[in-house]
Amino acid sequence: MLLAMPAWSPGLGVGAKLVTVYPQNQRLGLPSIHGVYVLMHAATGRPEAVLDAGELTARRTAAASALITGNPDLTAIYAVSGPEGEGAAAAVEEAGKSGQIKVYSYDATPAQVEALRAGTITALLAQPSALIGAEAVKAAVAYVSAHPNREPVPAGTDVNELALKVLDKDNVDKPESADYIYAATCKA
């Protein structure tokens, strides 16, 4: 499976994180997940940097550690996605401040959920990832069926809204939370 996560920031550039997920790699003694981040120049699109995704996670942990060290009265960190949440939780744990600094994060990766259970992360705002994928495929099939000439999807096209769920230590292991926790491996 290939996951593409594009990003754009005016004046800073265009980027994309590309991640492959191959659960069968475990049988070969290889990681299941590989990834890179490519940053392109804002004005020209020329590639400026290619980073290993694991390196980005390490930098996020270092950035959160610097935040904690530079702000001894810090009481909370909000992380905007799984890797950032994992990095913030690792930094809080390394600083010995679990329970003192509350970590809130978006997503519910396996590492985030473990940190939530351990008390390093206070709460997660999660989305039903499998349902998002299913709805995206359904919308793509419907669009292609309605537009046999393959016209581009116009801006402002309808968006399906799916409910988010706040996960905490009290509800993370309840059956109604299962669809919001990202799977560690893909089911074949």
JSON list of C-alpha atoms in Angstrom, two decimals:
[
{"chain": "A", "resi": 1, "resn": "MET", "atom": "CA", "xyz": [0.00, 0.00, 0.00]},
{"chain": "A", "resi": 2, "resn": "LEU", "atom": "CA", "xyz": [1.22, 3.51, -0.77]},
{"chain": "A", "resi": 3, "resn": "LEU", "atom": "CA", "xyz": [0.15, 6.43, 1.40]},
{"chain": "A", "resi": 4, "resn": "ALA", "atom": "CA", "xyz": [0.71, 9.94, 0.03]},
{"chain": "A", "resi": 5, "resn": "MET", "atom": "CA", "xyz": [0.44, 12.93, 2.34]},
{"chain": "A", "resi": 6, "resn": "PRO", "atom": "CA", "xyz": [0.91, 16.18, 0.40]},
{"chain": "A", "resi": 7, "resn": "ALA", "atom": "CA", "xyz": [1.35, 19.56, 2.08]},
{"chain": "A", "resi": 8, "resn": "TRP", "atom": "CA", "xyz": [1.73, 23.15, 0.91]},
{"chain": "A", "resi": 9, "resn": "SER", "atom": "CA", "xyz": [2.69, 26.31, 2.75]},
{"chain": "A", "resi": 10, "resn": "PRO", "atom": "CA", "xyz": [2.81, 29.71, 0.97]},
{"chain": "A", "resi": 11, "resn": "GLY", "atom": "CA", "xyz": [6.39, 30.85, 0.64]},
{"chain": "A", "resi": 12, "resn": "LEU", "atom": "CA", "xyz": [7.81, 27.76, 2.34]},
{"chain": "A", "resi": 13, "resn": "GLY", "atom": "CA", "xyz": [7.25, 25.12, -0.27]},
{"chain": "A", "resi": 14, "resn": "VAL", "atom": "CA", "xyz": [5.43, 22.04, -1.40]},
{"chain": "A", "resi": 15, "resn": "GLY", "atom": "CA", "xyz": [6.06, 18.70, 0.20]},
{"chain": "A", "resi": 16, "resn": "ALA", "atom": "CA", "xyz": [4.87, 15.15, 0.28]},
{"chain": "A", "resi": 17, "resn": "LYS", "atom": "CA", "xyz": [5.41, 12.31, 2.68]},
{"chain": "A", "resi": 18, "resn": "LEU", "atom": "CA", "xyz": [5.31, 8.97, 0.88]},
{"chain": "A", "resi": 19, "resn": "VAL", "atom": "CA", "xyz": [4.92, 5.86, 2.99]},
{"chain": "A", "resi": 20, "resn": "THR", "atom": "CA", "xyz": [4.71, 2.23, 1.89]},
{"chain": "A", "resi": 21, "resn": "VAL", "atom": "CA", "xyz": [3.12, -0.41, 4.09]},
{"chain": "A", "resi": 22, "resn": "TYR", "atom": "CA", "xyz": [4.11, -4.02, 3.40]},
{"chain": "A", "resi": 23, "resn": "PRO", "atom": "CA", "xyz": [3.12, -6.22, 6.38]},
{"chain": "A", "resi": 24, "resn": "GLN", "atom": "CA", "xyz": [4.67, -9.29, 4.70]},
{"chain": "A", "resi": 25, "resn": "ASN", "atom": "CA", "xyz": [8.13, -7.69, 5.12]},
{"chain": "A", "resi": 26, "resn": "GLN", "atom": "CA", "xyz": [8.14, -8.90, 8.73]},
{"chain": "A", "resi": 27, "resn": "ARG", "atom": "CA", "xyz": [8.63, -12.46, 7.45]},
{"chain": "A", "resi": 28, "resn": "LEU", "atom": "CA", "xyz": [11.72, -11.22, 5.61]},
{"chain": "A", "resi": 29, "resn": "GLY", "atom": "CA", "xyz": [13.14, -9.46, 8.67]},
{"chain": "A", "resi": 30, "resn": "LEU", "atom": "CA", "xyz": [12.42, -6.04, 7.14]},
{"chain": "A", "resi": 31, "resn": "PRO", "atom": "CA", "xyz": [10.36, -3.15, 8.50]},
{"chain": "A", "resi": 32, "resn": "SER", "atom": "CA", "xyz": [6.72, -3.14, 7.41]},
{"chain": "A", "resi": 33, "resn": "ILE", "atom": "CA", "xyz": [6.77, 0.60, 6.88]},
{"chain": "A", "resi": 34, "resn": "HIS", "atom": "CA", "xyz": [9.20, 2.66, 4.81]},
{"chain": "A", "resi": 35, "resn": "GLY", "atom": "CA", "xyz": [8.84, 6.34, 4.10]},
{"chain": "A", "resi": 36, "resn": "VAL", "atom": "CA", "xyz": [10.42, 9.48, 2.72]},
{"chain": "A", "resi": 37, "resn": "TYR", "atom": "CA", "xyz": [9.55, 13.16, 2.80]},
{"chain": "A", "resi": 38, "resn": "VAL", "atom": "CA", "xyz": [10.28, 15.31, -0.25]},
{"chain": "A", "resi": 39, "resn": "LEU", "atom": "CA", "xyz": [10.35, 19.11, 0.06]},
{"chain": "A", "resi": 40, "resn": "MET", "atom": "CA", "xyz": [10.10, 21.19, -3.14]},
{"chain": "A", "resi": 41, "resn": "HIS", "atom": "CA", "xyz": [10.86, 24.90, -3.64]},
{"chain": "A", "resi": 42, "resn": "ALA", "atom": "CA", "xyz": [7.73, 27.08, -3.36]},
{"chain": "A", "resi": 43, "resn": "ALA", "atom": "CA", "xyz": [8.34, 29.08, -6.54]},
{"chain": "A", "resi": 44, "resn": "THR", "atom": "CA", "xyz": [10.01, 26.53, -8.83]},
{"chain": "A", "resi": 45, "resn": "GLY", "atom": "CA", "xyz": [8.95, 23.11, -7.59]},
{"chain": "A", "resi": 46, "resn": "ARG", "atom": "CA", "xyz": [12.58, 21.99, -7.63]},
{"chain": "A", "resi": 47, "resn": "PRO", "atom": "CA", "xyz": [13.31, 19.28, -5.02]},
{"chain": "A", "resi": 48, "resn": "GLU", "atom": "CA", "xyz": [15.12, 20.87, -2.09]},
{"chain": "A", "resi": 49, "resn": "ALA", "atom": "CA", "xyz": [15.40, 17.93, 0.31]},
{"chain": "A", "resi": 50, "resn": "VAL", "atom": "CA", "xyz": [14.61, 14.25, 0.66]},
{"chain": "A", "resi": 51, "resn": "LEU", "atom": "CA", "xyz": [14.43, 12.97, 4.23]},
{"chain": "A", "resi": 52, "resn": "ASP", "atom": "CA", "xyz": [13.92, 9.53, 5.68]},
{"chain": "A", "resi": 53, "resn": "ALA", "atom": "CA", "xyz": [10.57, 9.43, 7.52]},
{"chain": "A", "resi": 54, "resn": "GLY", "atom": "CA", "xyz": [12.26, 7.86, 10.56]},
{"chain": "A", "resi": 55, "resn": "GLU", "atom": "CA", "xyz": [14.58, 10.86, 10.70]},
{"chain": "A", "resi": 56, "resn": "LEU", "atom": "CA", "xyz": [11.55, 13.16, 10.80]},
{"chain": "A", "resi": 57, "resn": "THR", "atom": "CA", "xyz": [10.19, 11.28, 13.81]},
{"chain": "A", "resi": 58, "resn": "ALA", "atom": "CA", "xyz": [13.54, 11.63, 15.57]},
{"chain": "A", "resi": 59, "resn": "ARG", "atom": "CA", "xyz": [13.53, 15.38, 14.85]},
{"chain": "A", "resi": 60, "resn": "ARG", "atom": "CA", "xyz": [9.99, 15.69, 16.22]},
{"chain": "A", "resi": 61, "resn": "THR", "atom": "CA", "xyz": [11.10, 14.05, 19.45]},
{"chain": "A", "resi": 62, "resn": "ALA", "atom": "CA", "xyz": [14.10, 16.40, 19.64]},
{"chain": "A", "resi": 63, "resn": "ALA", "atom": "CA", "xyz": [11.87, 19.43, 18.96]},
{"chain": "A", "resi": 64, "resn": "ALA", "atom": "CA", "xyz": [9.45, 18.41, 21.71]},
{"chain": "A", "resi": 65, "resn": "SER", "atom": "CA", "xyz": [12.40, 17.83, 24.09]},
{"chain": "A", "resi": 66, "resn": "ALA", "atom": "CA", "xyz": [13.68, 21.33, 23.35]},
{"chain": "A", "resi": 67, "resn": "LEU", "atom": "CA", "xyz": [10.20, 22.73, 23.99]},
{"chain": "A", "resi": 68, "resn": "ILE", "atom": "CA", "xyz": [10.06, 20.97, 27.37]},
{"chain": "A", "resi": 69, "resn": "THR", "atom": "CA", "xyz": [13.57, 22.05, 28.36]},
{"chain": "A", "resi": 70, "resn": "GLY", "atom": "CA", "xyz": [13.01, 25.66, 27.32]},
{"chain": "A", "resi": 71, "resn": "ASN", "atom": "CA", "xyz": [9.65, 25.92, 29.09]},
{"chain": "A", "resi": 72, "resn": "PRO", "atom": "CA", "xyz": [9.91, 24.33, 32.55]},
{"chain": "A", "resi": 73, "resn": "ASP", "atom": "CA", "xyz": [6.35, 25.42, 33.41]},
{"chain": "A", "resi": 74, "resn": "LEU", "atom": "CA", "xyz": [4.89, 23.72, 30.32]},
{"chain": "A", "resi": 75, "resn": "THR", "atom": "CA", "xyz": [1.70, 21.85, 31.21]},
{"chain": "A", "resi": 76, "resn": "ALA", "atom": "CA", "xyz": [0.41, 20.59, 27.84]},
{"chain": "A", "resi": 77, "resn": "ILE", "atom": "CA", "xyz": [1.42, 19.76, 24.28]},
{"chain": "A", "resi": 78, "resn": "TYR", "atom": "CA", "xyz": [-1.00, 19.38, 21.37]},
{"chain": "A", "resi": 79, "resn": "ALA", "atom": "CA", "xyz": [0.38, 17.38, 18.46]},
{"chain": "A", "resi": 80, "resn": "VAL", "atom": "CA", "xyz": [-1.29, 17.59, 15.05]},
{"chain": "A", "resi": 81, "resn": "SER", "atom": "CA", "xyz": [-0.76, 14.00, 13.87]},
{"chain": "A", "resi": 82, "resn": "GLY", "atom": "CA", "xyz": [0.45, 10.53, 14.79]},
{"chain": "A", "resi": 83, "resn": "PRO", "atom": "CA", "xyz": [4.21, 10.98, 14.37]},
{"chain": "A", "resi": 84, "resn": "GLU", "atom": "CA", "xyz": [4.19, 14.31, 16.21]},
{"chain": "A", "resi": 85, "resn": "GLY", "atom": "CA", "xyz": [2.12, 12.77, 19.02]},
{"chain": "A", "resi": 86, "resn": "GLU", "atom": "CA", "xyz": [4.52, 9.84, 19.25]},
{"chain": "A", "resi": 87, "resn": "GLY", "atom": "CA", "xyz": [7.46, 12.27, 19.39]},
{"chain": "A", "resi": 88, "resn": "ALA", "atom": "CA", "xyz": [5.83, 14.43, 22.05]},
{"chain": "A", "resi": 89, "resn": "ALA", "atom": "CA", "xyz": [4.99, 11.38, 24.19]},
{"chain": "A", "resi": 90, "resn": "ALA", "atom": "CA", "xyz": [8.56, 10.07, 23.87]},
{"chain": "A", "resi": 91, "resn": "ALA", "atom": "CA", "xyz": [9.98, 13.49, 24.84]},
{"chain": "A", "resi": 92, "resn": "VAL", "atom": "CA", "xyz": [7.68, 13.79, 27.87]},
{"chain": "A", "resi": 93, "resn": "GLU", "atom": "CA", "xyz": [8.64, 10.29, 29.00]},
{"chain": "A", "resi": 94, "resn": "GLU", "atom": "CA", "xyz": [12.38, 10.96, 28.45]},
{"chain": "A", "resi": 95, "resn": "ALA", "atom": "CA", "xyz": [12.08, 14.17, 30.50]},
{"chain": "A", "resi": 96, "resn": "GLY", "atom": "CA", "xyz": [10.44, 12.22, 33.34]},
{"chain": "A", "resi": 97, "resn": "LYS", "atom": "CA", "xyz": [7.36, 14.44, 33.12]},
{"chain": "A", "resi": 98, "resn": "SER", "atom": "CA", "xyz": [4.63, 11.87, 32.44]},
{"chain": "A", "resi": 99, "resn": "GLY", "atom": "CA", "xyz": [1.56, 13.05, 34.30]},
{"chain": "A", "resi": 100, "resn": "GLN", "atom": "CA", "xyz": [2.97, 16.57, 34.66]},
{"chain": "A", "resi": 101, "resn": "ILE", "atom": "CA", "xyz": [2.74, 17.51, 30.97]},
{"chain": "A", "resi": 102, "resn": "LYS", "atom": "CA", "xyz": [-0.49, 16.47, 29.30]},
{"chain": "A", "resi": 103, "resn": "VAL", "atom": "CA", "xyz": [-0.13, 15.35, 25.68]},
{"chain": "A", "resi": 104, "resn": "TYR", "atom": "CA", "xyz": [-3.10, 15.61, 23.34]},
{"chain": "A", "resi": 105, "resn": "SER", "atom": "CA", "xyz": [-2.80, 14.43, 19.76]},
{"chain": "A", "resi": 106, "resn": "TYR", "atom": "CA", "xyz": [-4.73, 13.84, 16.57]},
{"chain": "A", "resi": 107, "resn": "ASP", "atom": "CA", "xyz": [-4.83, 10.27, 15.16]},
{"chain": "A", "resi": 108, "resn": "ALA", "atom": "CA", "xyz": [-4.63, 6.92, 16.95]},
{"chain": "A", "resi": 109, "resn": "THR", "atom": "CA", "xyz": [-1.54, 5.07, 15.73]},
{"chain": "A", "resi": 110, "resn": "PRO", "atom": "CA", "xyz": [-0.53, 1.90, 17.61]},
{"chain": "A", "resi": 111, "resn": "ALA", "atom": "CA", "xyz": [2.32, 3.77, 19.36]},
{"chain": "A", "resi": 112, "resn": "GLN", "atom": "CA", "xyz": [-0.03, 6.60, 20.38]},
{"chain": "A", "resi": 113, "resn": "VAL", "atom": "CA", "xyz": [-2.59, 4.16, 21.73]},
{"chain": "A", "resi": 114, "resn": "GLU", "atom": "CA", "xyz": [0.09, 2.41, 23.81]},
{"chain": "A", "resi": 115, "resn": "ALA", "atom": "CA", "xyz": [1.22, 5.79, 25.17]},
{"chain": "A", "resi": 116, "resn": "LEU", "atom": "CA", "xyz": [-2.43, 6.58, 25.97]},
{"chain": "A", "resi": 117, "resn": "ARG", "atom": "CA", "xyz": [-2.81, 3.31, 27.87]},
{"chain": "A", "resi": 118, "resn": "ALA", "atom": "CA", "xyz": [0.46, 4.00, 29.71]},
{"chain": "A", "resi": 119, "resn": "GLY", "atom": "CA", "xyz": [-0.68, 7.50, 30.67]},
{"chain": "A", "resi": 120, "resn": "THR", "atom": "CA", "xyz": [1.93, 9.41, 28.66]},
{"chain": "A", "resi": 121, "resn": "ILE", "atom": "CA", "xyz": [-0.74, 10.69, 26.27]},
{"chain": "A", "resi": 122, "resn": "THR", "atom": "CA", "xyz": [-3.87, 12.14, 27.89]},
{"chain": "A", "resi": 123, "resn": "ALA", "atom": "CA", "xyz": [-6.28, 11.98, 24.95]},
{"chain": "A", "resi": 124, "resn": "LEU", "atom": "CA", "xyz": [-6.41, 11.34, 21.21]},
{"chain": "A", "resi": 125, "resn": "LEU", "atom": "CA", "xyz": [-8.79, 12.85, 18.66]},
{"chain": "A", "resi": 126, "resn": "ALA", "atom": "CA", "xyz": [-9.24, 9.97, 16.22]},
{"chain": "A", "resi": 127, "resn": "GLN", "atom": "CA", "xyz": [-10.92, 9.40, 12.89]},
{"chain": "A", "resi": 128, "resn": "PRO", "atom": "CA", "xyz": [-12.42, 6.14, 11.59]},
{"chain": "A", "resi": 129, "resn": "SER", "atom": "CA", "xyz": [-9.58, 5.35, 9.17]},
{"chain": "A", "resi": 130, "resn": "ALA", "atom": "CA", "xyz": [-11.11, 2.27, 7.51]},
{"chain": "A", "resi": 131, "resn": "LEU", "atom": "CA", "xyz": [-14.38, 4.12, 6.95]},
{"chain": "A", "resi": 132, "resn": "ILE", "atom": "CA", "xyz": [-12.51, 7.08, 5.47]},
{"chain": "A", "resi": 133, "resn": "GLY", "atom": "CA", "xyz": [-10.81, 4.77, 2.99]},
{"chain": "A", "resi": 134, "resn": "ALA", "atom": "CA", "xyz": [-14.07, 3.04, 2.10]},
{"chain": "A", "resi": 135, "resn": "GLU", "atom": "CA", "xyz": [-15.89, 6.36, 1.61]},
{"chain": "A", "resi": 136, "resn": "ALA", "atom": "CA", "xyz": [-13.03, 7.70, -0.56]},
{"chain": "A", "resi": 137, "resn": "VAL", "atom": "CA", "xyz": [-13.15, 4.65, -2.83]},
{"chain": "A", "resi": 138, "resn": "LYS", "atom": "CA", "xyz": [-16.95, 4.86, -3.04]},
{"chain": "A", "resi": 139, "resn": "ALA", "atom": "CA", "xyz": [-16.77, 8.57, -3.96]},
{"chain": "A", "resi": 140, "resn": "ALA", "atom": "CA", "xyz": [-14.05, 7.95, -6.57]},
{"chain": "A", "resi": 141, "resn": "VAL", "atom": "CA", "xyz": [-16.04, 5.15, -8.21]},
{"chain": "A", "resi": 142, "resn": "ALA", "atom": "CA", "xyz": [-19.20, 7.29, -8.23]},
{"chain": "A", "resi": 143, "resn": "TYR", "atom": "CA", "xyz": [-17.34, 10.24, -9.78]},
{"chain": "A", "resi": 144, "resn": "VAL", "atom": "CA", "xyz": [-15.65, 8.16, -12.48]},
{"chain": "A", "resi": 145, "resn": "SER", "atom": "CA", "xyz": [-18.97, 6.44, -13.28]},
{"chain": "A", "resi": 146, "resn": "ALA", "atom": "CA", "xyz": [-20.71, 9.82, -13.63]},
{"chain": "A", "resi": 147, "resn": "HIS", "atom": "CA", "xyz": [-17.83, 11.32, -15.67]},
{"chain": "A", "resi": 148, "resn": "PRO", "atom": "CA", "xyz": [-16.73, 8.73, -18.25]},
{"chain": "A", "resi": 149, "resn": "ASN", "atom": "CA", "xyz": [-14.47, 11.29, -20.00]},
{"chain": "A", "resi": 150, "resn": "ARG", "atom": "CA", "xyz": [-12.38, 11.47, -16.80]},
{"chain": "A", "resi": 151, "resn": "GLU", "atom": "CA", "xyz": [-12.72, 15.22, -16.24]},
{"chain": "A", "resi": 152, "resn": "PRO", "atom": "CA", "xyz": [-10.74, 16.50, -13.25]},
{"chain": "A", "resi": 153, "resn": "VAL", "atom": "CA", "xyz": [-12.62, 16.72, -9.98]},
{"chain": "A", "resi": 154, "resn": "PRO", "atom": "CA", "xyz": [-13.56, 20.39, -9.56]},
{"chain": "A", "resi": 155, "resn": "ALA", "atom": "CA", "xyz": [-12.57, 22.34, -6.46]},
{"chain": "A", "resi": 156, "resn": "GLY", "atom": "CA", "xyz": [-15.29, 22.51, -3.86]},
{"chain": "A", "resi": 157, "resn": "THR", "atom": "CA", "xyz": [-16.59, 19.01, -4.60]},
{"chain": "A", "resi": 158, "resn": "ASP", "atom": "CA", "xyz": [-18.80, 17.57, -1.86]},
{"chain": "A", "resi": 159, "resn": "VAL", "atom": "CA", "xyz": [-16.95, 16.16, 1.13]},
{"chain": "A", "resi": 160, "resn": "ASN", "atom": "CA", "xyz": [-18.27, 13.35, 3.28]},
{"chain": "A", "resi": 161, "resn": "GLU", "atom": "CA", "xyz": [-18.03, 14.27, 6.92]},
{"chain": "A", "resi": 162, "resn": "LEU", "atom": "CA", "xyz": [-17.24, 11.48, 9.33]},
{"chain": "A", "resi": 163, "resn": "ALA", "atom": "CA", "xyz": [-17.47, 11.76, 13.09]},
{"chain": "A", "resi": 164, "resn": "LEU", "atom": "CA", "xyz": [-14.30, 12.04, 15.16]},
{"chain": "A", "resi": 165, "resn": "LYS", "atom": "CA", "xyz": [-13.95, 10.43, 18.56]},
{"chain": "A", "resi": 166, "resn": "VAL", "atom": "CA", "xyz": [-12.00, 11.47, 21.64]},
{"chain": "A", "resi": 167, "resn": "LEU", "atom": "CA", "xyz": [-10.12, 8.47, 23.01]},
{"chain": "A", "resi": 168, "resn": "ASP", "atom": "CA", "xyz": [-8.87, 8.36, 26.57]},
{"chain": "A", "resi": 169, "resn": "LYS", "atom": "CA", "xyz": [-7.82, 5.70, 29.07]},
{"chain": "A", "resi": 170, "resn": "ASP", "atom": "CA", "xyz": [-11.47, 5.05, 29.99]},
{"chain": "A", "resi": 171, "resn": "ASN", "atom": "CA", "xyz": [-12.78, 4.30, 26.50]},
{"chain": "A", "resi": 172, "resn": "VAL", "atom": "CA", "xyz": [-9.81, 3.27, 24.34]},
{"chain": "A", "resi": 173, "resn": "ASP", "atom": "CA", "xyz": [-10.39, -0.46, 24.86]},
{"chain": "A", "resi": 174, "resn": "LYS", "atom": "CA", "xyz": [-14.17, -0.39, 24.52]},
{"chain": "A", "resi": 175, "resn": "PRO", "atom": "CA", "xyz": [-15.66, -2.05, 21.41]},
{"chain": "A", "resi": 176, "resn": "GLU", "atom": "CA", "xyz": [-17.16, 1.21, 20.13]},
{"chain": "A", "resi": 177, "resn": "SER", "atom": "CA", "xyz": [-13.63, 2.69, 19.89]},
{"chain": "A", "resi": 178, "resn": "ALA", "atom": "CA", "xyz": [-12.14, -0.10, 17.76]},
{"chain": "A", "resi": 179, "resn": "ASP", "atom": "CA", "xyz": [-12.87, 1.58, 14.38]},
{"chain": "A", "resi": 180, "resn": "TYR", "atom": "CA", "xyz": [-10.92, 4.65, 15.48]},
{"chain": "A", "resi": 181, "resn": "ILE", "atom": "CA", "xyz": [-7.67, 2.85, 16.30]},
{"chain": "A", "resi": 182, "resn": "TYR", "atom": "CA", "xyz": [-5.32, 2.43, 13.37]},
{"chain": "A", "resi": 183, "resn": "ALA", "atom": "CA", "xyz": [-4.26, -1.11, 12.61]},
{"chain": "A", "resi": 184, "resn": "ALA", "atom": "CA", "xyz": [-0.59, -1.98, 12.98]},
{"chain": "A", "resi": 185, "resn": "THR", "atom": "CA", "xyz": [-0.77, -4.15, 9.88]},
{"chain": "A", "resi": 186, "resn": "CYS", "atom": "CA", "xyz": [-3.08, -4.44, 6.90]},
{"chain": "A", "resi": 187, "resn": "LYS", "atom": "CA", "xyz": [-5.46, -7.35, 6.75]},
{"chain": "A", "resi": 188, "resn": "ALA", "atom": "CA", "xyz": [-5.09, -9.24, 3.49]}
]
